Amino acid sequence: MELVLALGIGILTGSGVWLILRPRTFQVIIGLSLLSYAVNLFIYAMGRLRVDAPAIVERGGAADPAQYADPLPQALVLTAIVISFAMTALLLVVLLAARGLTGTDHVDGDEG
Amino acid sequence: MAGVADHLIVMPVLLPLAASAAMLLMSERRRVLKRVISLATVMALITISVLLLRTAAASHDPLIYLLGDWPAPFGITLVLDRLSAAMLLLTNILGFTSLLYATARWDRAGPRFHALFLLQLMGLNGAFLTGDLFNLFVFFEVLLAASYGLLLHGAGRKRVTAGLHYVSINIATSLLFLIGASLTYGVTGTLNVADLAARIPAVAAEDLMLLQAGIGILGVAFFIKAGMWPLGFWLPGTYSAAVPPVAALFAILSKVGIYAMLRVLLLLPQDPSGSATHVVDEWLQIGGLATIAFGTIGVLSSKSLSRLAGYSLIISSGTLLASIGAGEAVLSGALFYLVSSTLGVSAFYLLIELVGRAETDMDTSPPADAVFDDEYVGVREEDQENEVGVVIPATLAILGGGFMFCALLLAGLPPLSGFIAKFAIINGLLDTGISPWTWTLAALILLSGLATIIATSRAGVDLIWTPDRPSRDLRLVEAVPVGMLLALCLGLMIFAGPIMRYMEQTADALDVTARQPPAILSDPEEGTTP
């Protein structure tokens, strides 16, 4: 499982970095989205990988922390997903405005 | 114990949020009401910041506010100490002057200016108050989201292109921030800054490299915000594209990066085996020197005044980075410089628009047509029915005087506060011992001042004393904010003694915090154990 996750994060990051260095605005946005997926997976992995472990402690009785997954990174990922989603939407609007004003989808606003 | 005073510390976040949310419900036509609400909110913020500053100055330990009363390492904490109180006051003063200036005409260049502006202040205040790494990220996002909106305010081709770059760079920066924060969490198991300070010395040797990588990545994110060379190429172009009152507020944005760096990088262990602090100091010194050099060349080569202001912001960032890297003896001077240079650059951004108004410049002229056609009310068509149009005489003398004042302030020439700040830094540097590095830094700081004075006087002669220009009208509401900022700098100079003492205490407290964590976690009243 560790290997699959590590490969997934690596491939997403690599593709994302390659895409944000491209000259077209749409490629940059897709690249940033891929990067944010990679970062979300990374945050999740920082809570250690566990199979079949719930994050919520049942009511009543003392709980053994070793039986449970770390809930904090999951909460962080949730926040990070929401924020990056909103930022991508905003960037799309800016992209459309730039396309309308400059008549090109080059990141610098001209084909130069 | 319970009372309004205890909850004062959370008000700098809640108040602008509530006011801004209320303003979204109002029609865009009720412009006067919106102005009154936002000005009143910012004035209340200044009052609160002054009260908080006095509280922080009186008490020795930092003030802790537990949101929802969850115990410290688990819940969200707000921390108020001398540094955050000073930054809070500085932010809200800049907010007030910029807002007042914007009411002259710039707030009409696009919809929802006041709501965005207050959200920006909320993000800044929150970032200065939070005691938690992930909350710092959230407040960074709040202030960035608002700054995207403010940068695009007024629209136009240049702003949208600059906005595209700015948004992309900052999203990438936020991702770096997240990687750094989660790596730190993965190694230490906490995100609370005070708890981090307690746990980092206990990190196992094999994990130390991961921790350093995490904090290093966080540092890169902060350096991008602060505009350190080679990560700061975006700064001058972006800021010169923004409308002047927004650029004047943005002068504090790069200081947020420096503030966050002060808080986080000082956490790294100082033990001889790890010697990570040493590495950070070295990076700060080298990066700071390169940034000053880059800014100096930029100042000399910039043709428009707004780019000149952007490069002087870079010089101020570089000076701060290098002097923070120089060690604790210089820290108090650096903090004084931070306040003085932020006020100076902000005043300069406001002033250059007044000086350069006669020009039909892409940078400063509002656009003729809208990008988004909802609720848009152009500046041009409404210019006639101006409510606050008290035109003051002797425009040229006032503008010229203000310009000269600003130039002296930025260059750090006597007798203004810029000089005292640079003198304090160089004095501290000489106290740390004579080394080639000290001499290089002192020489570069002085050279950057020389370059600033050359560039500003060249531009000033060109803009102000060239006779064939149409006379400009200067409105009182535009002159007052600039005057207030410059008066504050004058105040900094006159009361340099007490302010320097405050900054010295701040620097000492920071240093102590770095070595031994404060008693946030074992607060006897809360009865929690870390």
CSV table of N, CA and C in Angstrom, one decimal, chain B residues 88-174:
chain,number,residue,atom,x,y,z
B,88,LEU,N,-0.5,44.0,14.7
B,88,LEU,CA,-1.9,44.2,14.6
B,88,LEU,C,-2.2,45.7,14.4
B,89,LEU,N,-1.6,46.5,15.3
B,89,LEU,CA,-1.8,47.9,15.2
B,89,LEU,C,-1.4,48.5,13.9
B,90,LEU,N,-0.2,48.0,13.4
B,90,LEU,CA,0.4,48.5,12.1
B,90,LEU,C,-0.6,48.2,11.0
B,91,THR,N,-1.1,46.9,11.0
B,91,THR,CA,-2.1,46.5,9.9
B,91,THR,C,-3.3,47.4,9.9
B,92,ASN,N,-3.9,47.6,11.1
B,92,ASN,CA,-5.1,48.3,11.1
B,92,ASN,C,-4.9,49.8,10.8
B,93,ILE,N,-3.8,50.4,11.1
B,93,ILE,CA,-3.5,51.8,10.8
B,93,ILE,C,-3.4,51.8,9.2
B,94,LEU,N,-2.7,50.9,8.6
B,94,LEU,CA,-2.6,50.9,7.2
B,94,LEU,C,-3.9,50.7,6.6
B,95,GLY,N,-4.7,49.8,7.2
B,95,GLY,CA,-6.1,49.6,6.7
B,95,GLY,C,-6.9,50.9,6.7
B,96,PHE,N,-6.8,51.6,7.8
B,96,PHE,CA,-7.6,52.9,7.9
B,96,PHE,C,-7.2,53.9,6.8
B,97,THR,N,-5.8,54.1,6.7
B,97,THR,CA,-5.4,55.2,5.8
B,97,THR,C,-5.7,54.7,4.3
B,98,SER,N,-5.5,53.5,4.0
B,98,SER,CA,-5.8,53.0,2.6
B,98,SER,C,-7.3,53.1,2.3
B,99,LEU,N,-8.1,52.8,3.3
B,99,LEU,CA,-9.6,52.8,3.1
B,99,LEU,C,-10.0,54.3,2.9
B,100,LEU,N,-9.5,55.2,3.8
B,100,LEU,CA,-9.9,56.6,3.7
B,100,LEU,C,-9.5,57.1,2.3
B,101,TYR,N,-8.3,56.7,1.8
B,101,TYR,CA,-7.9,57.2,0.5
B,101,TYR,C,-8.8,56.6,-0.6
B,102,ALA,N,-9.2,55.4,-0.4
B,102,ALA,CA,-10.0,54.7,-1.4
B,102,ALA,C,-11.4,55.4,-1.6
B,103,THR,N,-11.9,55.9,-0.5
B,103,THR,CA,-13.2,56.5,-0.5
B,103,THR,C,-13.2,57.8,-1.5
B,104,ALA,N,-12.1,58.3,-1.8
B,104,ALA,CA,-12.1,59.5,-2.7
B,104,ALA,C,-12.6,59.1,-4.0
B,105,ARG,N,-12.2,58.0,-4.6
B,105,ARG,CA,-12.8,57.5,-5.8
B,105,ARG,C,-12.5,56.1,-6.2
B,106,TRP,N,-11.5,55.5,-5.6
B,106,TRP,CA,-11.1,54.1,-6.1
B,106,TRP,C,-12.1,53.0,-5.7
B,107,ASP,N,-12.9,53.2,-4.6
B,107,ASP,CA,-13.8,52.2,-4.2
B,107,ASP,C,-14.9,52.1,-5.2
B,108,ARG,N,-15.0,53.0,-6.1
B,108,ARG,CA,-16.1,52.9,-7.1
B,108,ARG,C,-15.6,52.2,-8.4
B,109,ALA,N,-14.4,51.8,-8.5
B,109,ALA,CA,-13.9,51.2,-9.7
B,109,ALA,C,-14.4,49.8,-9.9
B,110,GLY,N,-15.1,49.2,-9.0
B,110,GLY,CA,-15.6,47.9,-9.2
B,110,GLY,C,-16.5,47.5,-8.0
B,111,PRO,N,-17.2,46.4,-8.1
B,111,PRO,CA,-18.1,46.0,-7.1
B,111,PRO,C,-17.4,45.4,-5.8
B,112,ARG,N,-18.1,45.5,-4.7
B,112,ARG,CA,-17.7,44.9,-3.4
B,112,ARG,C,-16.3,45.2,-2.9
B,113,PHE,N,-15.9,46.4,-3.1
B,113,PHE,CA,-14.6,46.7,-2.6
B,113,PHE,C,-14.5,46.7,-1.1
B,114,HIS,N,-15.5,47.2,-0.4
B,114,HIS,CA,-15.3,47.3,1.0
B,114,HIS,C,-15.4,46.0,1.7
B,115,ALA,N,-16.2,45.1,1.2
B,115,ALA,CA,-16.3,43.7,1.8
B,115,ALA,C,-15.0,43.0,1.7
B,116,LEU,N,-14.4,43.1,0.5
B,116,LEU,CA,-13.1,42.4,0.2
B,116,LEU,C,-12.0,43.0,1.1
B,117,PHE,N,-12.1,44.4,1.3
B,117,PHE,CA,-11.0,45.1,2.0
B,117,PHE,C,-11.1,44.6,3.5
B,118,LEU,N,-12.3,44.5,4.0
B,118,LEU,CA,-12.4,44.1,5.4
B,118,LEU,C,-12.0,42.6,5.6
B,119,LEU,N,-12.3,41.8,4.6
B,119,LEU,CA,-11.9,40.4,4.7
B,119,LEU,C,-10.3,40.3,4.7
B,120,GLN,N,-9.7,41.2,3.9
B,120,GLN,CA,-8.3,41.2,3.9
B,120,GLN,C,-7.7,41.6,5.2
B,121,LEU,N,-8.3,42.6,5.9
B,121,LEU,CA,-7.9,42.9,7.2
B,121,LEU,C,-8.1,41.8,8.2
B,122,MET,N,-9.2,41.0,8.0
B,122,MET,CA,-9.5,39.9,8.9
B,122,MET,C,-8.4,38.9,8.8
B,123,GLY,N,-8.0,38.6,7.5
B,123,GLY,CA,-7.0,37.6,7.3
B,123,GLY,C,-5.7,38.0,7.9
B,124,LEU,N,-5.3,39.2,7.7
B,124,LEU,CA,-4.1,39.7,8.3
B,124,LEU,C,-4.1,39.7,9.8
B,125,ASN,N,-5.2,40.1,10.4
B,125,ASN,CA,-5.2,40.1,11.9
B,125,ASN,C,-5.1,38.7,12.4
B,126,GLY,N,-5.9,37.8,11.7
B,126,GLY,CA,-5.9,36.4,12.1
B,126,GLY,C,-4.5,35.8,12.0
B,127,ALA,N,-3.8,36.1,10.9
B,127,ALA,CA,-2.5,35.5,10.7
B,127,ALA,C,-1.5,36.0,11.8
B,128,PHE,N,-1.7,37.2,12.3
B,128,PHE,CA,-0.8,37.7,13.3
B,128,PHE,C,-1.1,37.2,14.7
B,129,LEU,N,-2.4,36.8,14.9
B,129,LEU,CA,-2.8,36.4,16.2
B,129,LEU,C,-2.7,34.9,16.4
B,130,THR,N,-2.8,34.1,15.4
B,130,THR,CA,-2.9,32.6,15.6
B,130,THR,C,-1.7,32.0,16.2
B,131,GLY,N,-2.0,30.9,17.0
B,131,GLY,CA,-0.9,30.2,17.7
B,131,GLY,C,-0.7,28.8,17.2
B,132,ASP,N,-1.1,28.6,15.9
B,132,ASP,CA,-1.3,27.3,15.4
B,132,ASP,C,-0.9,27.3,13.9
B,133,LEU,N,-0.1,26.3,13.6
B,133,LEU,CA,0.4,26.3,12.2
B,133,LEU,C,-0.7,26.1,11.1
B,134,PHE,N,-1.6,25.3,11.4
B,134,PHE,CA,-2.6,25.1,10.4
B,134,PHE,C,-3.6,26.3,10.3
B,135,ASN,N,-3.9,26.9,11.4
B,135,ASN,CA,-4.7,28.1,11.4
B,135,ASN,C,-4.0,29.2,10.6
B,136,LEU,N,-2.6,29.2,10.8
B,136,LEU,CA,-1.9,30.2,10.0
B,136,LEU,C,-2.1,30.0,8.6
B,137,PHE,N,-2.2,28.7,8.1
B,137,PHE,CA,-2.5,28.4,6.7
B,137,PHE,C,-3.8,29.0,6.3
B,138,VAL,N,-4.8,28.7,7.2
B,138,VAL,CA,-6.2,29.1,6.9
B,138,VAL,C,-6.3,30.6,6.8
B,139,PHE,N,-5.7,31.3,7.7
B,139,PHE,CA,-5.7,32.8,7.7
B,139,PHE,C,-4.9,33.3,6.5
B,140,PHE,N,-3.8,32.6,6.1
B,140,PHE,CA,-3.1,33.0,4.9
B,140,PHE,C,-4.0,32.9,3.7
B,141,GLU,N,-4.8,31.8,3.7
B,141,GLU,CA,-5.7,31.6,2.5
B,141,GLU,C,-6.8,32.7,2.5
B,142,VAL,N,-7.3,33.1,3.7
B,142,VAL,CA,-8.3,34.2,3.8
B,142,VAL,C,-7.7,35.5,3.2
B,143,LEU,N,-6.5,35.8,3.7
B,143,LEU,CA,-6.0,37.1,3.2
B,143,LEU,C,-5.6,37.0,1.8
B,144,LEU,N,-5.1,35.8,1.3
B,144,LEU,CA,-4.8,35.7,-0.1
B,144,LEU,C,-6.1,35.8,-1.0
B,145,ALA,N,-7.1,35.1,-0.6
B,145,ALA,CA,-8.3,35.1,-1.4
B,145,ALA,C,-8.8,36.6,-1.5
B,146,ALA,N,-8.8,37.3,-0.4
B,146,ALA,CA,-9.2,38.7,-0.4
B,146,ALA,C,-8.3,39.5,-1.3
B,147,SER,N,-7.0,39.2,-1.2
B,147,SER,CA,-6.0,40.0,-2.0
B,147,SER,C,-6.2,39.7,-3.5
B,148,TYR,N,-6.6,38.5,-3.9
B,148,TYR,CA,-6.9,38.3,-5.3
B,148,TYR,C,-8.0,39.2,-5.8
B,149,GLY,N,-9.0,39.3,-5.0
B,149,GLY,CA,-10.1,40.1,-5.3
B,149,GLY,C,-9.7,41.6,-5.4
B,150,LEU,N,-8.9,42.0,-4.4
B,150,LEU,CA,-8.5,43.4,-4.4
B,150,LEU,C,-7.6,43.8,-5.5
B,151,LEU,N,-6.7,42.8,-5.9
B,151,LEU,CA,-5.8,43.0,-7.0
B,151,LEU,C,-6.5,43.2,-8.3
B,152,LEU,N,-7.6,42.4,-8.4
B,152,LEU,CA,-8.4,42.5,-9.7
B,152,LEU,C,-9.3,43.7,-9.7
B,153,HIS,N,-9.4,44.4,-8.5
B,153,HIS,CA,-10.4,45.5,-8.4
B,153,HIS,C,-10.0,46.6,-9.4
B,154,GLY,N,-11.0,47.0,-10.2
B,154,GLY,CA,-10.7,48.0,-11.2
B,154,GLY,C,-10.5,47.3,-12.6
B,155,ALA,N,-10.3,46.0,-12.6
B,155,ALA,CA,-10.2,45.2,-13.8
B,155,ALA,C,-9.2,45.8,-14.8
B,156,GLY,N,-9.4,45.7,-16.1
B,156,GLY,CA,-8.4,46.1,-17.0
B,156,GLY,C,-7.4,45.0,-17.4
B,157,ARG,N,-6.9,45.1,-18.6
B,157,ARG,CA,-6.0,44.0,-19.1
B,157,ARG,C,-4.8,43.8,-18.2
B,158,LYS,N,-4.2,44.9,-17.8
B,158,LYS,CA,-2.9,44.7,-17.0
B,158,LYS,C,-3.2,44.0,-15.7
B,159,ARG,N,-4.3,44.4,-15.0
B,159,ARG,CA,-4.6,43.8,-13.7
B,159,ARG,C,-4.9,42.4,-13.8
B,160,VAL,N,-5.7,42.0,-14.9
B,160,VAL,CA,-6.1,40.6,-15.0
B,160,VAL,C,-4.9,39.8,-15.3
B,161,THR,N,-4.0,40.2,-16.2
B,161,THR,CA,-2.8,39.4,-16.5
B,161,THR,C,-1.9,39.3,-15.2
B,162,ALA,N,-1.7,40.4,-14.5
B,162,ALA,CA,-0.9,40.3,-13.3
B,162,ALA,C,-1.6,39.4,-12.3
B,163,GLY,N,-3.0,39.5,-12.2
B,163,GLY,CA,-3.7,38.7,-11.3
B,163,GLY,C,-3.6,37.2,-11.6
B,164,LEU,N,-3.5,36.9,-12.8
B,164,LEU,CA,-3.4,35.5,-13.2
B,164,LEU,C,-2.0,34.9,-12.7
B,165,HIS,N,-1.0,35.7,-12.8
B,165,HIS,CA,0.3,35.3,-12.3
B,165,HIS,C,0.3,35.2,-10.8
B,166,TYR,N,-0.3,36.2,-10.2
B,166,TYR,CA,-0.3,36.3,-8.7
B,166,TYR,C,-1.0,35.1,-8.1
B,167,VAL,N,-2.2,34.8,-8.7
B,167,VAL,CA,-3.0,33.8,-8.1
B,167,VAL,C,-2.3,32.4,-8.3
B,168,SER,N,-1.7,32.2,-9.5
B,168,SER,CA,-1.1,30.9,-9.7
B,168,SER,C,0.1,30.7,-8.8
B,169,ILE,N,0.9,31.8,-8.6
B,169,ILE,CA,2.1,31.7,-7.7
B,169,ILE,C,1.7,31.4,-6.3
B,170,ASN,N,0.6,32.1,-5.9
B,170,ASN,CA,0.2,31.9,-4.5
B,170,ASN,C,-0.5,30.6,-4.2
B,171,ILE,N,-1.2,30.0,-5.2
B,171,ILE,CA,-1.7,28.7,-5.0
B,171,ILE,C,-0.6,27.7,-4.8
B,172,ALA,N,0.4,27.8,-5.7
B,172,ALA,CA,1.6,26.9,-5.6
B,172,ALA,C,2.2,27.1,-4.2
B,173,THR,N,2.4,28.3,-3.8
B,173,THR,CA,3.0,28.6,-2.5
B,173,THR,C,2.2,28.0,-1.4
B,174,SER,N,0.8,28.0,-1.4
B,174,SER,CA,0.0,27.4,-0.4
B,174,SER,C,0.2,26.0,-0.3
